mmCIF file with all atom_site columns, C-alpha atoms and ligand atoms in Angstrom:
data_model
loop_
_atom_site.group_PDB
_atom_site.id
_atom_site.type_symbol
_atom_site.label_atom_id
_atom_site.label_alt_id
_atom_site.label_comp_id
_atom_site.label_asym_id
_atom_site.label_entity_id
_atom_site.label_seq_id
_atom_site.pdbx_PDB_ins_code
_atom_site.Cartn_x
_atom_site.Cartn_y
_atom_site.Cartn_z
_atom_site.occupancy
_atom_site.B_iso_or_equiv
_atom_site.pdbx_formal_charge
_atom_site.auth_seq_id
_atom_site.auth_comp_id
_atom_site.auth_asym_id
_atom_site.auth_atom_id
_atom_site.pdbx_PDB_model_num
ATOM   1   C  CA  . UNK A 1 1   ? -30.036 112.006 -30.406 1.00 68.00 ? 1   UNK A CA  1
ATOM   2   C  CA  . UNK A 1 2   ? -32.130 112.438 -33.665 1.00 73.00 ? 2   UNK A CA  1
ATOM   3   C  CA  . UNK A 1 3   ? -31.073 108.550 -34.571 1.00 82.00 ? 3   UNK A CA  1
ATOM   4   C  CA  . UNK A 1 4   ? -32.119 107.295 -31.280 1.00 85.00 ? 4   UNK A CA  1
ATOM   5   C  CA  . UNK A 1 5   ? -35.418 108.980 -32.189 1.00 84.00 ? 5   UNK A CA  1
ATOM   6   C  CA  . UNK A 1 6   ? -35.765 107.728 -35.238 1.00 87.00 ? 6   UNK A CA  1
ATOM   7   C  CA  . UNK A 1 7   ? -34.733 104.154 -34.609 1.00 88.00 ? 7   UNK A CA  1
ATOM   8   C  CA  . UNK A 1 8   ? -37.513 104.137 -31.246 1.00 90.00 ? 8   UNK A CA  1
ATOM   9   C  CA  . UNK A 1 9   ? -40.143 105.804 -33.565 1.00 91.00 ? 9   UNK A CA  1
ATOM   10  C  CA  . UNK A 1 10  ? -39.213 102.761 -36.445 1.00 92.00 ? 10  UNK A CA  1
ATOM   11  C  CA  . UNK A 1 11  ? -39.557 99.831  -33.284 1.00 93.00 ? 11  UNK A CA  1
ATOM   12  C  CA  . UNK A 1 12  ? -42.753 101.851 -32.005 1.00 92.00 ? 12  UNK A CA  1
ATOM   13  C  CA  . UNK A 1 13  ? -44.070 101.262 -35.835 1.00 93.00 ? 13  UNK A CA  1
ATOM   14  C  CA  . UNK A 1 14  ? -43.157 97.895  -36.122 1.00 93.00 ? 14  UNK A CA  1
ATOM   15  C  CA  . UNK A 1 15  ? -44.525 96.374  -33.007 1.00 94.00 ? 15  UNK A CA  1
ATOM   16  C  CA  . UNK A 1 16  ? -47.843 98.601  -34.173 1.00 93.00 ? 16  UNK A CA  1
ATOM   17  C  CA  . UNK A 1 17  ? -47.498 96.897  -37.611 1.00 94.00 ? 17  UNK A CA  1
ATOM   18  C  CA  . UNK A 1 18  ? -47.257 93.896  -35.937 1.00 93.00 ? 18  UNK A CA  1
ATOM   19  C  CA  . UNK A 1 19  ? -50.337 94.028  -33.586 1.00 91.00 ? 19  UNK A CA  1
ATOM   20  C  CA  . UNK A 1 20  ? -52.246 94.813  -36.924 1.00 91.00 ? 20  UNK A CA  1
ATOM   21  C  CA  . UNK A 1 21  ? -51.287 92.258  -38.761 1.00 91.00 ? 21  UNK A CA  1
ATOM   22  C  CA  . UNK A 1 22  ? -52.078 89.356  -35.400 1.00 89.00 ? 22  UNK A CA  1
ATOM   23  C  CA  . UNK A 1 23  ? -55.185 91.178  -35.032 1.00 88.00 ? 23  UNK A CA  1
ATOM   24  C  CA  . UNK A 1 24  ? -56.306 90.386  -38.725 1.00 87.00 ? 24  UNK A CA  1
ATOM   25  C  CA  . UNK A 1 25  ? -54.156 86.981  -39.187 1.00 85.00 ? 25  UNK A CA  1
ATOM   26  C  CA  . UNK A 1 26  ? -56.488 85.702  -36.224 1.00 82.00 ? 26  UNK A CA  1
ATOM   27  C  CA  . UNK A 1 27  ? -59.408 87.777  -36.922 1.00 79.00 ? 27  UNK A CA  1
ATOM   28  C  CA  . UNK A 1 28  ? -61.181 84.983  -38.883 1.00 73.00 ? 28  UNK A CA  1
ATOM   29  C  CA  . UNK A 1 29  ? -61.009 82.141  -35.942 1.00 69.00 ? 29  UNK A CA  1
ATOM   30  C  CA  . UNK A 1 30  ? -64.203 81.602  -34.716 1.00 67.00 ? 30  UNK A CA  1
ATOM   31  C  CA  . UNK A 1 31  ? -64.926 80.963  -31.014 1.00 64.00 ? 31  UNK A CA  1
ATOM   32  C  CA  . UNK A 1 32  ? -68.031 79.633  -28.704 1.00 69.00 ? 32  UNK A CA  1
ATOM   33  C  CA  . UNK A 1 33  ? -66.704 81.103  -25.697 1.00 75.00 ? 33  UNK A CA  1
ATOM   34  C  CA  . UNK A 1 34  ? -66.754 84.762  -27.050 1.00 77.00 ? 34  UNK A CA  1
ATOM   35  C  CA  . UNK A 1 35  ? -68.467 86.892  -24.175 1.00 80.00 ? 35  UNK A CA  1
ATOM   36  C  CA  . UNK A 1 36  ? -66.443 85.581  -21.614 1.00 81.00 ? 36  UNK A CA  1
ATOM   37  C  CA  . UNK A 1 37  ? -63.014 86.357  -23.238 1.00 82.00 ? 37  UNK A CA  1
ATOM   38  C  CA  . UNK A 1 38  ? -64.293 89.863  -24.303 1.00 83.00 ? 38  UNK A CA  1
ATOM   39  C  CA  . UNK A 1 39  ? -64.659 89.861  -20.776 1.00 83.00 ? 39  UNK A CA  1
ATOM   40  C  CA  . UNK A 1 40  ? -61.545 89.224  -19.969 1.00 83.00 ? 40  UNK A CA  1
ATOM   41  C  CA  . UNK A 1 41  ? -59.755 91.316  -22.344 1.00 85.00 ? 41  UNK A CA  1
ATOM   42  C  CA  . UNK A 1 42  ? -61.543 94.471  -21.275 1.00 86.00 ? 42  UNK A CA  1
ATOM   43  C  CA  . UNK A 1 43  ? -60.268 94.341  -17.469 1.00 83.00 ? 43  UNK A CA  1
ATOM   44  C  CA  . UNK A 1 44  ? -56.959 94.120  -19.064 1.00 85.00 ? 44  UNK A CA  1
ATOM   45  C  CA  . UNK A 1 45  ? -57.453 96.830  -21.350 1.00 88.00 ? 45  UNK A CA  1
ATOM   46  C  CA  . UNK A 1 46  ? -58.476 98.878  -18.482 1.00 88.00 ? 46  UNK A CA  1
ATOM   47  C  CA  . UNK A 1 47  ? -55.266 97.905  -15.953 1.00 90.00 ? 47  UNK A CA  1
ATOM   48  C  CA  . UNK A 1 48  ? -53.098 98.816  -19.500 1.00 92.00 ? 48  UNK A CA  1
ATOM   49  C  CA  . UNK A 1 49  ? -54.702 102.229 -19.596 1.00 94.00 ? 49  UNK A CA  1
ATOM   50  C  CA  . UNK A 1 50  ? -54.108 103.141 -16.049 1.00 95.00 ? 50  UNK A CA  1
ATOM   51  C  CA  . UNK A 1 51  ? -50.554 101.951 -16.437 1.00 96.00 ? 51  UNK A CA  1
ATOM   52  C  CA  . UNK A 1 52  ? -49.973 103.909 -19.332 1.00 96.00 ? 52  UNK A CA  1
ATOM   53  C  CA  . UNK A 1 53  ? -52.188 106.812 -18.102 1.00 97.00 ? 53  UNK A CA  1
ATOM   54  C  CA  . UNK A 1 54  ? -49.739 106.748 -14.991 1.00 97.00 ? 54  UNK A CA  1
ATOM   55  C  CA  . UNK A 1 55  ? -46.771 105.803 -17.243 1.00 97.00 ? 55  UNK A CA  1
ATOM   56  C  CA  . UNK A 1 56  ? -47.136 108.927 -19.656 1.00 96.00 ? 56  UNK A CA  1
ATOM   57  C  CA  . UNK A 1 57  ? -47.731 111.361 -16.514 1.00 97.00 ? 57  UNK A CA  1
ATOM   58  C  CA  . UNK A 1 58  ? -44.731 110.410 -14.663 1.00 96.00 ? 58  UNK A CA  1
ATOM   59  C  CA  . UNK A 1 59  ? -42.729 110.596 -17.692 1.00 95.00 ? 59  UNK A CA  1
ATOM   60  C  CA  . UNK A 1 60  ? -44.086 114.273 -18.358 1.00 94.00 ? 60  UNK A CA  1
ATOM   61  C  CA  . UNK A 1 61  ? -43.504 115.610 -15.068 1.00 92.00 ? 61  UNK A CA  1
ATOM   62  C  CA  . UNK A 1 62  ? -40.101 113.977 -14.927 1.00 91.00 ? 62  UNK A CA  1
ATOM   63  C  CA  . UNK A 1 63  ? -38.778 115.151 -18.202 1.00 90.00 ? 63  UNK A CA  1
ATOM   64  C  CA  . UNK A 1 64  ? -40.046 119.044 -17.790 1.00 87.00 ? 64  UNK A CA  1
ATOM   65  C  CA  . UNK A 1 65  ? -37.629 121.685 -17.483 1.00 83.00 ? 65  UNK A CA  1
ATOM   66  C  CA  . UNK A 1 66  ? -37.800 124.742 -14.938 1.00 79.00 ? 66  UNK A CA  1
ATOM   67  C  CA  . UNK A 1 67  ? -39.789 127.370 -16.230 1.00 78.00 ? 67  UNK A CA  1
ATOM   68  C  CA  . UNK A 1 68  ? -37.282 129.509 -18.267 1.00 77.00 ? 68  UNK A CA  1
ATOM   69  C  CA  . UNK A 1 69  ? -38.344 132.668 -17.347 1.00 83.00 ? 69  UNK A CA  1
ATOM   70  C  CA  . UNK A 1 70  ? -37.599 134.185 -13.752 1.00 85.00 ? 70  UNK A CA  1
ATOM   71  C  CA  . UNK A 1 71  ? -40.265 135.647 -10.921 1.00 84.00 ? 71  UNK A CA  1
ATOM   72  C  CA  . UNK A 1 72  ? -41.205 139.103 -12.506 1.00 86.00 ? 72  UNK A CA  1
ATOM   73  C  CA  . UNK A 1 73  ? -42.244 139.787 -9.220  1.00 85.00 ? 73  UNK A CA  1
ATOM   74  C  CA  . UNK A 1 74  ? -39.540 139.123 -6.882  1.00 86.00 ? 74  UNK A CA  1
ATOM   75  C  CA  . UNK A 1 75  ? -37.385 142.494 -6.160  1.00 85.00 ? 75  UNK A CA  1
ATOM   76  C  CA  . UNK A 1 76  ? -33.942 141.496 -7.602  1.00 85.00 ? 76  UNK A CA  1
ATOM   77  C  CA  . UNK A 1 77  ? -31.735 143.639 -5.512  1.00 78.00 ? 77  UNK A CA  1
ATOM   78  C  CA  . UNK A 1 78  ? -29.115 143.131 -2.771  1.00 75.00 ? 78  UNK A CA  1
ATOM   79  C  CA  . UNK A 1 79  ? -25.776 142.141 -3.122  1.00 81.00 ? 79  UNK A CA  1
ATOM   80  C  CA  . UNK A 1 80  ? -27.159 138.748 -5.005  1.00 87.00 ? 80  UNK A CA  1
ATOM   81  C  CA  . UNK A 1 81  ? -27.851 140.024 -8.182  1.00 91.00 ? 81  UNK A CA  1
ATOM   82  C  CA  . UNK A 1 82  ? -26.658 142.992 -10.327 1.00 93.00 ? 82  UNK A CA  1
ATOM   83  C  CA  . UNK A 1 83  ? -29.309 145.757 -11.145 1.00 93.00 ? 83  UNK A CA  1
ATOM   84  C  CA  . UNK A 1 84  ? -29.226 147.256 -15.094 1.00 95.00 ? 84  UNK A CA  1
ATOM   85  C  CA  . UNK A 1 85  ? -32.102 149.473 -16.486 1.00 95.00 ? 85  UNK A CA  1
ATOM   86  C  CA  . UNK A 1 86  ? -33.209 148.809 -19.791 1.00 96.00 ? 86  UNK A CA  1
ATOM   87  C  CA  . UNK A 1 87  ? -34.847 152.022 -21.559 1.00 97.00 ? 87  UNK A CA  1
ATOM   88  C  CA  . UNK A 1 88  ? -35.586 151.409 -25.158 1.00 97.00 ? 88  UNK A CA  1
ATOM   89  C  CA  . UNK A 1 89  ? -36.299 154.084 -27.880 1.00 96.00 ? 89  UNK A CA  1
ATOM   90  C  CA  . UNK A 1 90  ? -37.085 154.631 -31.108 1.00 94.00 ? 90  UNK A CA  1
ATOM   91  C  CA  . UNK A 1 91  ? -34.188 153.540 -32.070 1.00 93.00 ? 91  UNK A CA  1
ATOM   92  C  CA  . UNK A 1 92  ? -31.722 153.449 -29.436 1.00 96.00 ? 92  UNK A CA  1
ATOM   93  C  CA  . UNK A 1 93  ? -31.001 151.598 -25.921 1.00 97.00 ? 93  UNK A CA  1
ATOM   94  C  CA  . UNK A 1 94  ? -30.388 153.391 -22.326 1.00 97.00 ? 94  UNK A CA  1
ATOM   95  C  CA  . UNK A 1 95  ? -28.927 150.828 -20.591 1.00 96.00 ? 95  UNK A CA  1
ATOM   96  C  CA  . UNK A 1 96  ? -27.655 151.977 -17.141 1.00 92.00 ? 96  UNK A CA  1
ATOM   97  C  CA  . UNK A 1 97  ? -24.884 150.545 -16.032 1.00 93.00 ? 97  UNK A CA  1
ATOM   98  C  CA  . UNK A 1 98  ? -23.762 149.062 -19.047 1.00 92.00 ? 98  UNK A CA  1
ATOM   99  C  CA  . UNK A 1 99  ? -20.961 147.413 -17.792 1.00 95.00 ? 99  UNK A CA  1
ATOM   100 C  CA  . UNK A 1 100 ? -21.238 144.107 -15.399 1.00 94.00 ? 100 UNK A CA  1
ATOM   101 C  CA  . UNK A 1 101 ? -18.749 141.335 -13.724 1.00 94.00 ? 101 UNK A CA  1
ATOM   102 C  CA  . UNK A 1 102 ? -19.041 137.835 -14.821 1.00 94.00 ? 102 UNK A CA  1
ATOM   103 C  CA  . UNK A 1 103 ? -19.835 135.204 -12.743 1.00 92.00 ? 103 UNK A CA  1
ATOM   104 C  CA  . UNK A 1 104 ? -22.670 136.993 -10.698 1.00 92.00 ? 104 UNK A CA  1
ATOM   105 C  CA  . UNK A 1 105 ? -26.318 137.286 -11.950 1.00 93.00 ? 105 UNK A CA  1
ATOM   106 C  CA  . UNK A 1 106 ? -27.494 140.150 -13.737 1.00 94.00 ? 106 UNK A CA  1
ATOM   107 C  CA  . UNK A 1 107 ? -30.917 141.113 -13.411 1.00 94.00 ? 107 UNK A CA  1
ATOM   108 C  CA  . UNK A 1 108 ? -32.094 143.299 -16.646 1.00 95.00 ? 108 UNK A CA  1
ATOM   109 C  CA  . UNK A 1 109 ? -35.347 145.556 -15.858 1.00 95.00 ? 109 UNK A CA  1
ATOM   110 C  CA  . UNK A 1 110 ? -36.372 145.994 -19.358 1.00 96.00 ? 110 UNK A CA  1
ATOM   111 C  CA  . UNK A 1 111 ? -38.951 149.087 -20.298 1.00 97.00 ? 111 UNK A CA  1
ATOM   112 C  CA  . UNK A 1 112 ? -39.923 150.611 -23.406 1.00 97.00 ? 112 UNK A CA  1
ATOM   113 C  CA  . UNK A 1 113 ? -40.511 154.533 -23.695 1.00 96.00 ? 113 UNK A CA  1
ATOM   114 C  CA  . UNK A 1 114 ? -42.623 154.080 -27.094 1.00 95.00 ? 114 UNK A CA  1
ATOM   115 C  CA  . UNK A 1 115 ? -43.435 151.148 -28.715 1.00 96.00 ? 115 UNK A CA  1
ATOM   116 C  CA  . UNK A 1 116 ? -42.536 147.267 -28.476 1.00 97.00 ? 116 UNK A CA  1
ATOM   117 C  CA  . UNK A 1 117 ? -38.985 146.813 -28.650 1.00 97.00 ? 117 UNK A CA  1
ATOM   118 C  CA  . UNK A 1 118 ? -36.646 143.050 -28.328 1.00 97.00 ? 118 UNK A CA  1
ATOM   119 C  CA  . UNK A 1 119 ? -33.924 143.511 -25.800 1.00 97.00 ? 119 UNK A CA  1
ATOM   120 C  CA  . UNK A 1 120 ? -31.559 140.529 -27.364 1.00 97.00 ? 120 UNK A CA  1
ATOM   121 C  CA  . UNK A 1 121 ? -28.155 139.638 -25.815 1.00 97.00 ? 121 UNK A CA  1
ATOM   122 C  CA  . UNK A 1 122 ? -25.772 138.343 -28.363 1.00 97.00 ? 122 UNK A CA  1
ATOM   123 C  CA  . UNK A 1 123 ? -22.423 137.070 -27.812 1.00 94.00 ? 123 UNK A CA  1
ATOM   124 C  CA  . UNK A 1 124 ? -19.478 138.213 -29.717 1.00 93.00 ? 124 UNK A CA  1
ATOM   125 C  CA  . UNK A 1 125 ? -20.015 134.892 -31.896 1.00 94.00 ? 125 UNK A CA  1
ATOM   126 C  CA  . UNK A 1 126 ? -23.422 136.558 -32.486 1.00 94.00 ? 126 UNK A CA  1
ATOM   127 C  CA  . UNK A 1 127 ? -25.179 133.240 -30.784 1.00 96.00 ? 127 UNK A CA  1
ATOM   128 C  CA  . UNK A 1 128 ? -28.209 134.691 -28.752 1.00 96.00 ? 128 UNK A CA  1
ATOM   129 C  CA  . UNK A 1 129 ? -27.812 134.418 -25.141 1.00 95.00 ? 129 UNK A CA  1
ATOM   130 C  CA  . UNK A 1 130 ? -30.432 135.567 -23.684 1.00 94.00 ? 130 UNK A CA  1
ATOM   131 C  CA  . UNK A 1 131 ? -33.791 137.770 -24.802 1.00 95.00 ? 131 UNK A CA  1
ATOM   132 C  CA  . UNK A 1 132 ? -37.238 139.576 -23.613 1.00 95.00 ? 132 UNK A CA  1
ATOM   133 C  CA  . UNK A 1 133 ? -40.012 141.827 -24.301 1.00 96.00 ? 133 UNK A CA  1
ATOM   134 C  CA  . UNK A 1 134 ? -39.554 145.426 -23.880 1.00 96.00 ? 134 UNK A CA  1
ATOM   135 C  CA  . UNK A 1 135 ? -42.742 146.685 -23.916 1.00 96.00 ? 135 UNK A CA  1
ATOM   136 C  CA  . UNK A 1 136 ? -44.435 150.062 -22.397 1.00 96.00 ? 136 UNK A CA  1
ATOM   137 C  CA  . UNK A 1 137 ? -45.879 150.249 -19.671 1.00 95.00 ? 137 UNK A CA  1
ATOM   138 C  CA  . UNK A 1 138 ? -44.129 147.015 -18.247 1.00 93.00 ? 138 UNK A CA  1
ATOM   139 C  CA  . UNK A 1 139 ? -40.815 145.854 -16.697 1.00 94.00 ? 139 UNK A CA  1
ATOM   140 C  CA  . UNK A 1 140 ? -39.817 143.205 -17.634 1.00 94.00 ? 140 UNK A CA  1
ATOM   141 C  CA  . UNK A 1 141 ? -37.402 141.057 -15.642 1.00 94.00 ? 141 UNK A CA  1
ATOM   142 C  CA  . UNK A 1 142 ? -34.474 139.324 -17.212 1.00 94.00 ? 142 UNK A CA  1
ATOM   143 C  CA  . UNK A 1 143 ? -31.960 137.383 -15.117 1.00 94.00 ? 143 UNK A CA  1
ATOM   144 C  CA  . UNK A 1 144 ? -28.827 136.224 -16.634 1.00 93.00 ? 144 UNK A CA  1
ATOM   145 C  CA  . UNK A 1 145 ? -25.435 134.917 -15.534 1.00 94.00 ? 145 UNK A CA  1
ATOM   146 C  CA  . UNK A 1 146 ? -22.335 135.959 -17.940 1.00 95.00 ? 146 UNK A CA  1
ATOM   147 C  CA  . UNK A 1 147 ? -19.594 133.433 -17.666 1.00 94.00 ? 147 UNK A CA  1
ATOM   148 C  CA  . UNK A 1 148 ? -17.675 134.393 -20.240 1.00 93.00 ? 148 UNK A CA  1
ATOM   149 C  CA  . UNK A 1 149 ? -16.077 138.485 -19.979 1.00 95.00 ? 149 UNK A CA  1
ATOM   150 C  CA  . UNK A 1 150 ? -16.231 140.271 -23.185 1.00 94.00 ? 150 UNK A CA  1
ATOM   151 C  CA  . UNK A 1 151 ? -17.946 142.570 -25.724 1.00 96.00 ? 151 UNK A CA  1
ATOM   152 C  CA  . UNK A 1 152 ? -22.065 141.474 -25.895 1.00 97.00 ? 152 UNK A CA  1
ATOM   153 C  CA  . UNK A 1 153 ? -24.064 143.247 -28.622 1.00 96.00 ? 153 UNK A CA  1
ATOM   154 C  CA  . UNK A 1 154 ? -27.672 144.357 -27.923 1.00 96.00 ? 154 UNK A CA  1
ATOM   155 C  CA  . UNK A 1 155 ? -30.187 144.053 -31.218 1.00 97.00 ? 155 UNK A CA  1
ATOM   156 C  CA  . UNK A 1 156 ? -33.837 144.639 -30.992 1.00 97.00 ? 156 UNK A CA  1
ATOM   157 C  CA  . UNK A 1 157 ? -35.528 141.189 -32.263 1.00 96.00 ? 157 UNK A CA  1
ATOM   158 C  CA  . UNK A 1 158 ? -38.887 143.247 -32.543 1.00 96.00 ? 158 UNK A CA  1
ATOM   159 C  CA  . UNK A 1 159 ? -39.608 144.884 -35.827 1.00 96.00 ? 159 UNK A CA  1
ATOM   160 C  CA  . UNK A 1 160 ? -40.335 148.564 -34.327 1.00 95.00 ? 160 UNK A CA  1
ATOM   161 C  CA  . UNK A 1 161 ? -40.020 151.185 -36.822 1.00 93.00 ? 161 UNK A CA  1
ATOM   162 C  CA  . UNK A 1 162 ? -37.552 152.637 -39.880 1.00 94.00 ? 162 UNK A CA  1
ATOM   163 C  CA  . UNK A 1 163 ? -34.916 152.165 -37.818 1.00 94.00 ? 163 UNK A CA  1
ATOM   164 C  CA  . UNK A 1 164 ? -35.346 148.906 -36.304 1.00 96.00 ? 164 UNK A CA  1
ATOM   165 C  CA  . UNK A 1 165 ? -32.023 147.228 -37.642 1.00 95.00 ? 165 UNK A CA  1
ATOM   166 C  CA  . UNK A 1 166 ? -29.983 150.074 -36.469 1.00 95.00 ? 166 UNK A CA  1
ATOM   167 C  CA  . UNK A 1 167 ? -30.949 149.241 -32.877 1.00 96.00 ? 167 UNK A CA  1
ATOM   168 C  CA  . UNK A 1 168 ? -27.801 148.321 -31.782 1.00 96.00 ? 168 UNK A CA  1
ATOM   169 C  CA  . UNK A 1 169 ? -26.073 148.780 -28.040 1.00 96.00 ? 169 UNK A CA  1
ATOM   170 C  CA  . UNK A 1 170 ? -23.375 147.336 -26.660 1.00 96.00 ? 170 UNK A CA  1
ATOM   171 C  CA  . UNK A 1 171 ? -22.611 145.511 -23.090 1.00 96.00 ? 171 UNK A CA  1
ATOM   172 C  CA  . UNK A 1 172 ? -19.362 144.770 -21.474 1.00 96.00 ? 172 UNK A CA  1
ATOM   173 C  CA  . UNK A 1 173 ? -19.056 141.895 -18.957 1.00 95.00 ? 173 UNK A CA  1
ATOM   174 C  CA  . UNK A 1 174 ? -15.465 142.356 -17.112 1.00 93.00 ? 174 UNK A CA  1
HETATM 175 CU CU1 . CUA B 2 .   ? -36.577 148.324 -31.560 1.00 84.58 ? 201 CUA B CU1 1
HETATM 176 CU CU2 . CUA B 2 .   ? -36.827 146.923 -33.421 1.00 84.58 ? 201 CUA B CU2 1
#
């Protein structure tokens, strides 16, 4: 991925390199007719803008991901998704229940009782699998589909105190 990258960054270069050096190779030609081929050149400059213009949109739209983060205000509740409470402390997580099934969507309504707090999933290769804010005053939603069962480890990514790195829950998915 990084190669094909770098090898259409090193074409982009060259054919800019290029350009440059027929622009200035041909720079010193003089020519009677020069209005009229300015002329010409600008209507085509102006088609090659819109076509790029149009070019570099579509490409943006098409290329954008979903929006990562789910409604915060849709109600997650009914038999689609399961419901856990997230209560953080300093320096300790309430997380009610604190065991879910895989394979169905978990919707985390994360709070803090104090201050800012990181409600970080981990797996039990320690690779983050999912994260938000647990701030007060807020709930925050989190939805999250466990495919694998096992052992997850909470950690607060949000430095929050003395005991901050001591912050440590744990969630089983069955
Ligand atoms: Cu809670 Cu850091």
């Amino acid at each position: 991925m990084i190669s094909t990258v770098y090898a259409i960054t090193l074409v982009g270069i060259g054919l800019v390199i290029a350009v440059f050096y027929f622009v200035i190779a041909n720079s010193k030609e003089k020519d009677e007719d020069y209005p009229s081929i300015t002329q010409k050149w600008y209507g085509v400059r102006s088609k090659w803008f819109i076509f790029l213009l149009t070019l570099g949109v579509t490409v943006s739209i098409l290329s954008t991901n979903p929006f990562p983060t789910p409604d915060q205000k849709k109600e997650y509740s009914g038999n689609d998704y399961q419901n856990v409470t997230v209560d953080s402390h300093q320096w300790y997580w309430v997380m009610t229940p604190s065991t879910v099934k895989a394979g169905q969507p978990v919707a985390f309504q994360v709070s803090s009782a104090d201050v800012n707090h990181g409600f970080g999933i981990y797996d039990e290769k320690l690779t983050l699998v999912a994260q938000t804010q647990a701030m007060p005053g807020y709930t925050n939603k989190l939805v999250h589909t466990f495919d694998k069962p096992g052992k997850y480890k909470i950690l607060c990514l949000e430095y929050c105190g003395l005991a901050h790195h001591a912050m440590i829950s744990e969630l089983t998915v069955e």
